[in-house]
Amino acid sequence: MVQIPKRPKGTILLIDGKCIACGARCQSVCPVDAIEMNDKGEPIIDNQICTICRKCVKECPSDAIENYLTPEEKVQMTEFEVWKASVAKQASPKPKVAVIVDEKKTEDSGIFDWKGVWVFVEQVNGKAHDVAWELLAKGKTLATDLNVELAAFVLGENISHLADEAFGFGADKVFIIDHPTLKFYRTDPYVLATVNLVNKYKPEIILMGATGLGRDLAGAVATKLRTGLTADCTGLTIDKDKRLLEQTRPAFGGNIMATILTETKRPQMASVRPHVMPKSEFIKSRKGEIIFETFSLDESEIHTKVLEIISSANKGQVNITGSKILISGGRGMTNKENFKLLEELAEAVGGVVSGSRSAVDNGWIEQPRQVGQTGKTVHPKLYIACGISGAIQHLVGMQESDYIIAINKDKTAPIFSVAHLGIVGDIFEIIPAIIKKINESNATIVQ
Ligand SMILES: Cc1cc2nc3c(=O)[nH]c(=O)nc-3n(C[C@H](O)[C@H](O)[C@H](O)COP(=O)(O)OP(=O)(O)OC[C@H]3O[C@@H](n4cnc5c(N)ncnc54)[C@H](O)[C@@H]3O)c2cc1C
């Protein structure tokens, strides 16, 4: 019988003097709550509970936590590594070369009959959502790369005036369906109207805002058209040789950026959150072609009735996406009380306080102020990240800010990779110093 060597477990230990009190990252990854933090922000590891999963060892930014092995365990580990390498060698498969012939993607499949880039102009009470104009700017680049027209389409009642706005933001054509059943957004009539338009004119790309309304419509339309939809894209480009839309978005919990293609179906559909892409300049004199499309649907055929519109917008609630200056705090702030320091800085510079998901999960700020993948995407003129490590899920929500200042005591923190100005140091020394300097200078911040 072959003796399989066991991997020794060892013990998880804190190495004296190496912890930088990064904000309890080790504690946050521990799946069995075996780590408590002391007053200095250093971990106390309970080896009775610890299952030696080594997550804290990998997470520690200063290599302060080790998986300690006794001399005997070290010998066992060497035997184990040798055995593992030999097994891997035996098991390694011969490289295979696969040639995938996508039979459907030929001239006969009809996908080359689809032409043009379309943007859905979401509107409520005749006022367009800004994301439509942001998408027209991106749509223009895509249409230019494909050498096709850029069109906008608007659904609603009394919405023709939006055509001029769409032209000003870059549309060559605007399709309008003006109909009483489209007065308020309801999935069924909006899907029907969109699908009819798309089947008639066959655009190769459709872009929609990833708002509540846009998400609902895009998903239902893609299902009806039996095509692909990539939600919450952060990047859109064209593979000019294949005429394919390259749709980039965070995947696997934000750990990778995936580029997704809709190779065999048309239209290629993508949604993008507001504020992810910049608007282009509005040119009032720009004009284009308006196409009024008809639509026959009787109100009696629609199951959903709108009885009353009740706005959910809480007037007292701050909208961080509209703020030009954001002072954002993370786990490094260590408690709710310390967020007062950020409020002071925000007041000094005329900004608004936001934060990472850790700050929200800890109850230090409210969820509507969260920046990132599961929070808001922001595009302020100035973003000051205080005690935020810069996890990819946070970066995707703020990396397009015009100017980013990061303050962090860990010089290897990923936030510095997107920062225009990085300050390595303790927030509790740096922020008061900045506030003092601003207050002393009597400077006026022009936003
Ligand atoms: C599916 C999914 C979605 C997610 N969505 C989001 C999201 O929308 N937004 C988001 O933010 N996160 C999101 N996360 C969580 C994300 O992965 C990170 O866990 C989170 O962003 C970490 O927050 P943080 O940077 O505040 O904390 P940490 O990563 O713990 O960083 C704290 C930082 O503070 C620094 N620090 C500590 N003390 C000081 C001090 N005194 N002075 C200076 N620096 C100090 C440390 O060096 C460290 O870099 C998501 C995760 C998943 C899996």
XYZ file of C-alpha atoms and ligand atoms in Angstrom:
500
model
C 0.000 0.000 0.000
C 1.297 3.458 -0.875
C 1.756 5.701 2.156
C 0.357 9.158 1.417
C 2.170 11.793 3.509
C -0.024 14.186 5.461
C 0.344 17.947 5.169
C 1.219 19.203 8.668
C -1.140 21.886 9.968
C 1.149 23.838 12.283
C -0.097 26.801 14.301
C -1.153 30.328 13.292
C 0.977 32.900 15.109
C 1.426 36.658 15.142
C 5.039 37.727 14.602
C 6.064 40.303 17.189
C 6.440 43.868 15.946
C 5.286 43.245 12.369
C 1.558 44.070 12.625
C 0.725 47.500 11.136
C -2.864 47.521 12.526
C -4.223 47.649 9.004
C -7.843 47.724 10.121
C -8.572 44.112 11.104
C -8.303 42.545 7.662
C -7.268 39.231 9.248
C -10.334 39.295 11.477
C -12.628 40.057 8.559
C -11.519 37.004 6.573
C -11.535 34.507 9.439
C -14.413 32.086 8.733
C -14.626 30.764 12.315
C -14.281 34.012 14.336
C -11.027 32.883 15.904
C -9.534 36.400 15.849
C -10.221 39.247 18.276
C -8.541 42.656 17.970
C -6.787 44.341 20.901
C -6.780 48.106 21.619
C -3.770 48.627 19.360
C -5.641 47.050 16.438
C -3.519 43.871 16.548
C -5.030 40.385 16.314
C -5.339 37.936 19.197
C -5.631 34.470 17.664
C -7.571 31.807 19.540
C -5.798 28.582 18.543
C -8.548 26.497 20.169
C -11.016 27.760 17.572
C -8.610 28.299 14.625
C -8.943 25.665 11.885
C -5.618 26.658 10.210
C -7.367 27.683 6.990
C -4.507 30.214 6.489
C -6.835 32.922 5.103
C -5.461 35.448 7.620
C -1.876 34.585 6.607
C -2.666 35.357 2.967
C -4.666 38.508 3.809
C -2.084 40.165 6.081
C -0.478 43.066 4.145
C 2.658 43.103 6.355
C 3.340 39.344 6.603
C 2.796 39.626 10.346
C 0.872 36.352 10.619
C 2.625 33.070 9.949
C 1.737 29.420 9.773
C 4.393 28.261 12.249
C 5.769 24.717 11.806
C 7.869 22.866 14.389
C 11.155 21.296 13.078
C 9.383 17.880 12.835
C 6.480 19.458 10.960
C 8.942 21.114 8.579
C 10.342 17.664 7.670
C 6.780 16.359 7.126
C 6.059 19.380 4.928
C 9.090 18.656 2.717
C 7.936 15.024 2.284
C 4.439 16.246 1.481
C 5.683 18.770 -1.147
C 7.831 16.075 -2.856
C 4.850 13.689 -2.980
C 2.532 16.443 -4.295
C 4.974 17.350 -7.085
C 5.286 13.708 -8.170
C 1.494 13.269 -8.270
C 1.080 16.462 -10.257
C 3.685 15.276 -12.776
C 1.922 11.951 -13.328
C -1.458 13.573 -13.625
C -0.499 16.419 -15.958
C -2.493 15.963 -19.150
C -0.969 16.224 -22.593
C -1.654 19.644 -24.045
C -4.609 19.648 -26.366
C -5.269 22.134 -29.109
C -8.924 22.769 -29.647
C -10.220 24.486 -32.739
C -13.749 25.618 -32.221
C -15.582 26.301 -35.399
C -18.550 28.468 -34.658
C -20.806 27.280 -37.420
C -23.565 29.685 -36.624
C -21.356 32.716 -37.111
C -21.269 32.733 -40.886
C -22.698 35.091 -43.476
C -25.766 32.787 -43.599
C -26.599 33.185 -39.917
C -27.910 36.668 -40.668
C -25.990 38.455 -37.943
C -24.300 40.680 -40.506
C -27.719 42.068 -41.493
C -27.851 43.848 -38.137
C -26.376 47.354 -38.381
C -26.091 50.385 -36.124
C -25.636 51.298 -32.492
C -28.716 52.205 -30.444
C -29.055 53.858 -27.062
C -32.230 53.700 -24.971
C -33.228 57.120 -23.639
C -34.841 56.469 -20.283
C -37.212 59.243 -19.265
C -39.628 59.998 -16.479
C -42.244 62.742 -16.982
C -40.426 63.814 -20.135
C -37.070 64.316 -18.378
C -34.288 62.077 -19.632
C -31.937 60.246 -17.296
C -28.364 61.492 -17.694
C -27.095 57.941 -18.246
C -28.632 58.071 -21.750
C -26.382 60.989 -22.693
C -23.374 59.232 -21.160
C -24.159 56.182 -23.296
C -24.526 58.301 -26.431
C -20.937 59.501 -25.921
C -19.695 55.908 -25.710
C -22.093 54.854 -28.500
C -20.535 57.481 -30.791
C -17.087 55.901 -30.398
C -18.481 52.417 -31.036
C -20.472 53.575 -34.071
C -17.417 55.347 -35.500
C -15.319 52.194 -35.064
C -17.992 50.176 -36.870
C -18.648 52.902 -39.427
C -22.407 52.869 -38.722
C -25.041 55.311 -37.476
C -25.731 56.087 -33.850
C -29.420 56.143 -32.944
C -31.374 56.898 -29.794
C -34.815 55.507 -29.069
C -37.362 57.117 -26.772
C -40.582 55.587 -25.483
C -43.284 57.491 -23.605
C -45.992 60.087 -24.007
C -45.245 63.662 -25.110
C -41.552 62.976 -25.365
C -40.679 64.306 -28.840
C -38.701 67.215 -27.341
C -36.064 64.695 -26.212
C -35.013 64.172 -29.840
C -33.231 67.548 -29.907
C -31.372 66.677 -26.722
C -30.343 63.330 -28.198
C -29.024 65.034 -31.351
C -27.101 67.517 -29.214
C -25.443 64.633 -27.404
C -24.425 62.893 -30.623
C -27.320 60.817 -32.039
C -27.644 60.757 -35.840
C -31.196 59.399 -35.700
C -33.928 59.277 -33.063
C -36.743 56.716 -33.038
C -39.786 57.843 -31.098
C -42.854 55.928 -29.998
C -45.267 58.372 -28.433
C -48.229 56.473 -27.006
C -50.510 56.818 -23.965
C -49.814 53.257 -22.776
C -46.136 54.216 -22.492
C -46.799 57.229 -20.241
C -45.553 55.418 -17.132
C -42.949 52.688 -17.250
C -44.431 49.210 -17.190
C -42.475 46.184 -18.307
C -44.980 44.693 -20.768
C -45.694 47.634 -23.085
C -42.080 48.855 -22.975
C -40.764 45.398 -23.871
C -43.267 45.030 -26.666
C -42.476 48.460 -28.103
C -38.712 47.866 -27.908
C -38.855 44.376 -29.393
C -41.028 45.609 -32.307
C -38.585 48.422 -33.035
C -35.534 46.176 -32.796
C -36.999 43.470 -35.014
C -37.908 46.062 -37.634
C -34.625 48.016 -37.753
C -32.124 45.375 -36.542
C -29.475 47.370 -34.646
C -26.339 45.326 -33.932
C -25.743 46.940 -30.513
C -28.157 48.251 -27.879
C -26.943 50.127 -24.804
C -29.137 50.811 -21.777
C -28.566 52.481 -18.418
C -28.266 50.047 -15.506
C -30.871 51.940 -13.493
C -33.832 50.209 -11.837
C -35.920 50.791 -14.963
C -33.100 49.968 -17.393
C -32.216 46.719 -15.638
C -35.838 45.587 -15.758
C -36.289 46.479 -19.420
C -32.910 45.220 -20.669
C -33.312 41.780 -19.104
C -36.835 41.300 -20.424
C -35.958 42.541 -23.930
C -32.860 40.318 -24.139
C -34.960 37.321 -23.086
C -37.635 38.058 -25.685
C -35.017 38.550 -28.419
C -33.126 35.450 -27.235
C -29.860 37.330 -27.199
C -27.093 38.013 -24.689
C -26.997 40.896 -22.209
C -23.944 41.970 -20.237
C -25.075 43.947 -17.214
C -23.130 46.681 -15.410
C -20.326 47.042 -17.943
C -17.422 49.267 -16.996
C -15.803 49.235 -20.431
C -17.099 48.886 -24.016
C -14.871 48.600 -27.070
C -15.061 47.154 -30.574
C -13.056 44.285 -32.025
C -12.937 45.876 -35.479
C -11.898 42.710 -37.333
C -14.815 40.669 -36.038
C -17.251 43.595 -35.587
C -17.884 42.410 -32.036
C -18.728 44.457 -28.963
C -16.211 43.758 -26.196
C -18.148 44.128 -22.950
C -15.967 44.399 -19.863
C -17.271 44.085 -16.330
C -16.131 42.770 -12.933
C -16.819 39.043 -12.477
C -16.444 36.448 -9.720
C -17.178 38.909 -6.945
C -15.007 41.525 -8.614
C -11.855 39.440 -8.492
C -11.369 39.544 -12.253
C -12.379 41.865 -15.054
C -14.092 39.734 -17.695
C -14.543 40.725 -21.322
C -17.734 39.175 -22.633
C -18.720 38.696 -26.280
C -22.097 37.956 -27.814
C -20.744 36.151 -30.851
C -23.686 34.423 -32.444
C -26.744 36.456 -31.495
C -27.952 39.932 -32.349
C -28.388 42.528 -31.021
C -25.442 42.632 -28.619
C -26.914 44.161 -25.469
C -25.059 45.860 -22.635
C -26.090 47.932 -19.650
C -23.898 50.504 -17.910
C -24.441 52.170 -14.564
C -24.904 55.947 -14.355
C -21.687 57.990 -13.945
C -19.419 55.225 -15.232
C -18.893 56.868 -18.615
C -18.486 60.594 -19.256
C -20.972 62.635 -21.297
C -19.715 64.473 -24.343
C -20.256 68.173 -24.884
C -23.822 69.187 -25.810
C -23.937 70.848 -29.230
C -27.255 72.659 -29.587
C -26.983 73.173 -33.337
C -26.585 69.433 -34.050
C -29.535 67.981 -35.920
C -30.549 64.561 -37.212
C -33.429 62.476 -38.498
C -36.513 61.775 -36.381
C -38.502 58.629 -37.091
C -41.921 58.394 -35.463
C -42.977 54.794 -35.110
C -46.503 53.668 -34.423
C -47.490 51.184 -31.805
C -50.816 49.488 -31.295
C -51.570 48.286 -27.834
C -54.782 48.670 -25.958
C -54.642 49.623 -22.297
C -57.063 46.762 -21.582
C -54.426 44.282 -22.764
C -51.924 45.386 -20.118
C -52.253 43.641 -16.794
C -50.338 46.198 -14.730
C -52.116 49.455 -13.931
C -50.436 52.519 -12.474
C -52.697 53.906 -9.765
C -50.397 56.460 -8.202
C -46.711 57.372 -8.312
C -45.182 57.752 -4.851
C -41.649 59.072 -4.918
C -39.281 57.015 -2.791
C -36.692 59.791 -2.794
C -36.077 60.800 0.777
C -35.497 64.503 0.648
C -33.089 64.413 3.586
C -30.972 61.685 2.010
C -27.712 62.681 0.415
C -27.009 61.750 -3.184
C -23.286 61.001 -3.370
C -23.364 60.537 -7.144
C -24.079 64.232 -7.628
C -21.283 65.465 -5.329
C -18.195 67.056 -6.833
C -16.049 66.301 -3.798
C -16.284 63.037 -1.844
C -14.459 62.277 1.382
C -14.603 58.523 1.663
C -13.788 56.499 4.762
C -13.020 52.810 5.154
C -12.301 50.274 7.845
C -9.163 52.248 8.712
C -11.430 54.839 10.379
C -11.935 52.107 13.054
C -15.275 53.411 14.425
C -18.333 55.573 13.768
C -17.126 58.355 16.039
C -14.060 58.882 13.845
C -16.263 59.603 10.833
C -16.840 63.024 12.458
C -13.296 63.812 11.339
C -14.321 63.100 7.754
C -17.420 65.277 8.164
C -15.129 68.086 9.345
C -12.900 67.657 6.299
C -15.970 67.484 4.045
C -17.239 70.721 5.538
C -13.871 72.412 5.072
C -13.750 71.526 1.368
C -17.482 71.648 0.622
C -17.770 67.915 0.039
C -19.870 64.978 1.142
C -18.901 61.903 3.193
C -19.074 58.473 1.566
C -17.371 55.176 2.310
C -16.442 51.610 1.566
C -18.659 48.611 2.151
C -16.750 47.823 5.347
C -17.773 51.214 6.712
C -21.399 50.464 5.808
C -21.314 46.888 7.158
C -19.942 48.220 10.445
C -22.815 50.724 10.657
C -20.509 53.764 10.490
C -22.312 55.283 7.477
C -25.625 54.583 5.740
C -25.817 52.264 2.716
C -26.782 55.009 0.207
C -23.313 56.467 0.827
C -21.504 53.249 -0.166
C -19.172 53.475 -3.146
C -18.429 50.418 -5.265
C -19.793 47.398 -7.034
C -22.750 46.927 -4.697
C -22.960 50.634 -3.893
C -22.847 53.699 -6.113
C -20.546 54.474 -9.005
C -19.199 57.976 -8.543
C -17.319 60.366 -10.788
C -16.493 63.410 -8.607
C -13.846 66.015 -9.356
C -12.040 65.043 -6.149
C -12.188 61.736 -4.249
C -10.263 61.470 -0.985
C -9.972 57.843 0.179
C -9.170 57.651 3.892
C -8.230 54.258 5.315
C -9.577 52.370 2.295
C -7.446 49.505 0.981
C -8.750 49.636 -2.603
C -10.388 46.256 -3.141
C -11.430 45.818 -6.788
C -15.107 46.030 -5.753
C -14.395 49.500 -4.364
C -12.174 50.623 -7.239
C -14.799 49.906 -9.913
C -17.040 52.464 -8.211
C -14.566 55.353 -7.988
C -11.577 54.884 -10.272
C -13.006 57.245 -12.909
C -12.939 60.180 -10.445
C -11.081 63.170 -11.931
C -8.549 63.389 -9.087
C -7.980 60.799 -6.387
C -6.096 61.353 -3.151
C -5.466 58.227 -1.057
C -4.350 58.265 2.562
C -3.273 54.886 3.891
C -0.558 53.704 6.220
C 0.110 50.603 4.143
C 2.252 51.681 1.206
C 1.316 48.507 -0.712
C -2.444 49.207 -0.498
C -4.006 48.780 -3.991
C -5.783 52.136 -3.651
C -2.448 53.772 -4.509
C -2.540 52.156 -7.958
C -5.453 54.426 -8.959
C -4.515 57.489 -6.872
C -3.156 60.657 -8.465
C -1.703 61.616 -5.081
C -0.856 59.024 -2.452
C -0.103 59.881 1.163
C 1.434 57.057 3.190
C 0.678 57.730 6.823
C -1.809 57.726 9.650
C -5.181 59.252 8.774
C -5.596 60.473 12.338
C -2.503 62.667 11.953
C -2.930 63.653 8.304
C -6.622 64.604 8.177
C -6.510 67.012 11.168
C -3.398 68.601 9.623
C -5.198 69.097 6.288
C -8.276 70.571 8.011
C -6.066 72.931 10.028
C -4.197 74.077 6.919
C -7.425 74.703 4.979
C -9.023 76.625 7.850
C -5.898 78.720 8.377
C -5.539 79.553 4.712
C -9.030 81.098 4.386
C -8.996 79.614 0.906
C -12.239 79.314 -1.014
C -12.722 75.969 -2.717
C -14.100 76.527 -6.188
C -15.986 73.434 -7.358
C -19.586 40.703 -4.251
C -18.877 41.766 -3.460
C -19.278 43.071 -3.613
C -18.624 44.082 -2.900
N -19.014 45.374 -3.079
C -18.300 46.336 -2.479
C -18.633 47.715 -2.707
O -19.582 48.063 -3.393
N -17.859 48.648 -2.110
C -16.793 48.345 -1.315
O -16.140 49.260 -0.812
N -16.492 47.050 -1.063
C -17.225 46.064 -1.611
N -16.925 44.778 -1.329
C -15.964 44.498 -0.243
C -14.527 44.614 -0.681
O -14.088 43.367 -1.179
C -13.630 45.000 0.513
O -13.808 44.065 1.547
C -13.913 46.394 1.069
O -13.911 47.349 0.032
C -12.812 46.734 2.059
O -13.123 47.957 2.668
P -11.992 48.869 3.247
O -11.015 49.234 2.210
O -12.654 49.970 3.993
O -11.330 47.909 4.379
P -9.948 47.164 4.394
O -9.738 46.385 3.163
O -9.902 46.447 5.675
O -8.862 48.336 4.387
C -8.645 49.197 5.467
C -7.447 50.039 5.082
O -7.245 51.030 6.064
C -5.848 51.228 6.230
N -5.644 51.799 7.555
C -5.926 51.258 8.761
N -5.675 52.122 9.757
C -5.189 53.248 9.144
C -4.737 54.493 9.650
N -4.762 54.798 10.938
N -4.265 55.403 8.740
C -4.245 55.120 7.404
N -4.685 53.960 6.897
C -5.162 53.049 7.753
C -5.264 49.837 6.079
O -3.894 49.884 5.722
C -6.150 49.240 4.988
O -5.567 49.400 3.717
C -17.563 43.751 -2.012
C -17.183 42.431 -1.877
C -17.819 41.449 -2.583
C -17.360 40.031 -2.424
